[in-house]
XYZ file of C-alpha atoms in Angstrom:
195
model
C 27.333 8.949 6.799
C 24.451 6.534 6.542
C 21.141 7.152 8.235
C 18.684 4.848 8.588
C 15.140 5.967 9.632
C 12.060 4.594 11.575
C 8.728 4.714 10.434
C 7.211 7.144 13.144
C 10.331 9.714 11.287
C 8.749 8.992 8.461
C 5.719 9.705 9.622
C 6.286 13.465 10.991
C 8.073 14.471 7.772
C 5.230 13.822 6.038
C 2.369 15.030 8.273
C 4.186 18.258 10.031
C 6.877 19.205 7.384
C 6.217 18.400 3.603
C 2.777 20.361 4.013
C 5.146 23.470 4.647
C 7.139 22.618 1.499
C 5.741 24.392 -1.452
C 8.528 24.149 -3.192
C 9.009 20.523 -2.824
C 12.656 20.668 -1.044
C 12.112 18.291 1.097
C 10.158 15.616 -0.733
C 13.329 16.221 -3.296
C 16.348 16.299 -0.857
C 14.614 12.635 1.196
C 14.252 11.579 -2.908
C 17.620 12.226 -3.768
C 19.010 10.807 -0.262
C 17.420 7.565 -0.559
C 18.244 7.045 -4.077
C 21.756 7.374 -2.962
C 21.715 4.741 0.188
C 22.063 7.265 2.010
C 18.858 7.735 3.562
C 18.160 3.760 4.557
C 14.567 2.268 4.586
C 14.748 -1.232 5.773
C 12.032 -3.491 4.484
C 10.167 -3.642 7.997
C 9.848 0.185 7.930
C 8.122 0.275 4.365
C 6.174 -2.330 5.806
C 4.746 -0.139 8.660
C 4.141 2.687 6.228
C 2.066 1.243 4.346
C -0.026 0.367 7.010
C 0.475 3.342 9.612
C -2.385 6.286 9.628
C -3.661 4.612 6.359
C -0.796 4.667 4.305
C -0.242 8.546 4.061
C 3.673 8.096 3.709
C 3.856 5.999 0.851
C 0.688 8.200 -0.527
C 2.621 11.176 0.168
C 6.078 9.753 -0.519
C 5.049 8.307 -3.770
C 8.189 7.381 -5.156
C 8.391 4.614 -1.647
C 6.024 2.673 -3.876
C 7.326 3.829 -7.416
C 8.663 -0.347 -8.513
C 11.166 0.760 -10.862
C 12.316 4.080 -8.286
C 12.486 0.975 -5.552
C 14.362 -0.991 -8.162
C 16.827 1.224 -9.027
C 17.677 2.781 -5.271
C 17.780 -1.171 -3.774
C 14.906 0.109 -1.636
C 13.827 -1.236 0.591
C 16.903 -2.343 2.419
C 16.199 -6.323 3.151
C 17.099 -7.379 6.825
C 15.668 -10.409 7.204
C 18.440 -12.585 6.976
C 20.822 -10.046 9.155
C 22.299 -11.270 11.983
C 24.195 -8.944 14.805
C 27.517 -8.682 14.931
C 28.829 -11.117 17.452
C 25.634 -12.735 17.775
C 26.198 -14.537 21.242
C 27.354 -10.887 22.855
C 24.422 -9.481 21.783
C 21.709 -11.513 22.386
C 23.516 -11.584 26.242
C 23.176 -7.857 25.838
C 19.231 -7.986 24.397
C 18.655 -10.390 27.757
C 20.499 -8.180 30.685
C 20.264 -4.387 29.198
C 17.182 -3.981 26.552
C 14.559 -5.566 28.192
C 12.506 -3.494 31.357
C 13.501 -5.875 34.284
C 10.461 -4.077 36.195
C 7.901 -4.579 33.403
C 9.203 -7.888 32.929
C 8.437 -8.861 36.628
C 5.332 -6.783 36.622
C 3.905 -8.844 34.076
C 5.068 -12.344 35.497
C 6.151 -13.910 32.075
C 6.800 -17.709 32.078
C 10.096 -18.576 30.169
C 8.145 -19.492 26.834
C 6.135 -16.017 26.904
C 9.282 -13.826 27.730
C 10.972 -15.681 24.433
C 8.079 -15.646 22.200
C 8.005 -11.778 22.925
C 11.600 -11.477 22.596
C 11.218 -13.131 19.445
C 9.121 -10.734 17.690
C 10.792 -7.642 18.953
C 14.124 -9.473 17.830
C 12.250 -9.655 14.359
C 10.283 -6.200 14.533
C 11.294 -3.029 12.562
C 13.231 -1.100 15.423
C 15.572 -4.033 16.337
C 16.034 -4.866 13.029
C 16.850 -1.077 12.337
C 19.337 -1.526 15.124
C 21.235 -4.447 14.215
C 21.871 -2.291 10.315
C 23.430 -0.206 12.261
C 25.870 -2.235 14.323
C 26.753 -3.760 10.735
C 27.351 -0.395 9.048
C 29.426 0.080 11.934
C 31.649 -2.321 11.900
C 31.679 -2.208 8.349
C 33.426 1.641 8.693
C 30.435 3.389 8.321
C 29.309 6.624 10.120
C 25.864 5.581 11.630
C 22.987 7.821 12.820
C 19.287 6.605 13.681
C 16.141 8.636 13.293
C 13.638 8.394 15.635
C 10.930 10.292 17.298
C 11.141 8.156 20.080
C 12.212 9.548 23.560
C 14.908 7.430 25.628
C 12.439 7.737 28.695
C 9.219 6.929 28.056
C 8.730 3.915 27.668
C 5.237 3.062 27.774
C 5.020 0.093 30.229
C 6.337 -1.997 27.329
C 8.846 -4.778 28.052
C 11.664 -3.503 25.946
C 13.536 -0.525 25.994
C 12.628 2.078 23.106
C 15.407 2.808 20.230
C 17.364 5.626 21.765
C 17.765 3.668 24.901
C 19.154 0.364 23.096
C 21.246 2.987 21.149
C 23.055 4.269 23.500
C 24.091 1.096 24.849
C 25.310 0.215 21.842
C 27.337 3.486 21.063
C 24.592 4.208 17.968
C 23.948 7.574 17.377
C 20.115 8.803 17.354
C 18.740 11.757 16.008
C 15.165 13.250 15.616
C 14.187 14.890 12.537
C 14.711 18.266 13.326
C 18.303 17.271 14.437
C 19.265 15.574 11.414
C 17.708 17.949 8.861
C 20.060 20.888 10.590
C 23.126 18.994 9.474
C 22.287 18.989 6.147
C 23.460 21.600 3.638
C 21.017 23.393 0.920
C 17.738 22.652 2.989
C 16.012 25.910 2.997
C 12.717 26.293 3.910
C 10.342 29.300 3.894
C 7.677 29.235 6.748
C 6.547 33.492 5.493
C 3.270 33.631 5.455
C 2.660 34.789 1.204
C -0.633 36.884 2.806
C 1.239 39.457 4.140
């Protein structure tokens, strides 16, 4: 199984879990994982951590900007030259199924504004997240995507949000919580030592 995970993932493990882990479980087992390949950062994920809520995940996930820990795991995972599977197919797909038709109209986009926005979604870290996964796919691979992100909500922004695309594509998403619970050996003690 090879999961790849978003930056706003990223971002919850290390703001509303690792302050719980004392013992450093966590921090260890996402260590471990990643070293392996099987936790996947892509390149436009580090990216966004280093920038998101001043950095705090690569701060607090040290080892994301540890050179010779980045050497040695191949992180991060480079995606700029992927291309979809069936590249025609899918950008058909991106056209008629990712993109909010309502939004779209709302917003009146000429021709030239609807592809320059296209563009850098095509090029942003969730698509590019995406299209890893339809090549792990049909490379054999098992293939689950973290996210935070909600299939609904989508924010008034023009194209759908990961879980949505996902499931149009027959990629499986997860949240956090979801994917720590099919892990083995996680155990974490939320006792309060006062008492």
């Amino acid at each position: 199984m090879k999961v790849v995970i978003d930056t706003s993932s990223l971002l919850s493990l290390v703001r509303y879990y690792l302050p719980f882990d004392k013992k450093g479980v966590l921090f260890q087992f996402f260590r471990e994982k990643i070293e392996l390949g099987e936790i996947i950062v892509i390149d436009k994920v580090l990216d966004e951590c280093t920038y998101t809520a001043k950095g705090i995940v690569v701060k607090t996930l040290d080892y994301l900007k540890d050179k010779k820990f980045l050497k040695a795991a191949k992180v991060p995972y480079r995606t700029d030259a992927l291309l979809a599977p069936s590249p025609a197919k899918f950008l058909r797909q991106f056209d008629n199924q990712f993109v909010n038709t309502v939004i779209r109209r709302q917003r009146k986009l000429t021709e030239t504004e609807y592809e320059s926005q296209k563009n850098a979604f095509m090029n942003g870290a969730d698509m590019r997240q995406i299209i890893l996964g339809l090549n792990l796919q049909k490379g054999g691979e098992e293939v689950i995507l973290i996210t935070e992100e909600t299939e609904s909500s989508n924010d008034n922004k023009l194209f759908k949000k990961i879980p949505a695309i996902c499931k149009e594509l027959d990629i499986e998403t997860l949240t956090l919580p979801e994917l720590l619970t099919k892990y083995e050996g996680i155990d974490i003690d939320f006792n309060n030592s006062n008492q």
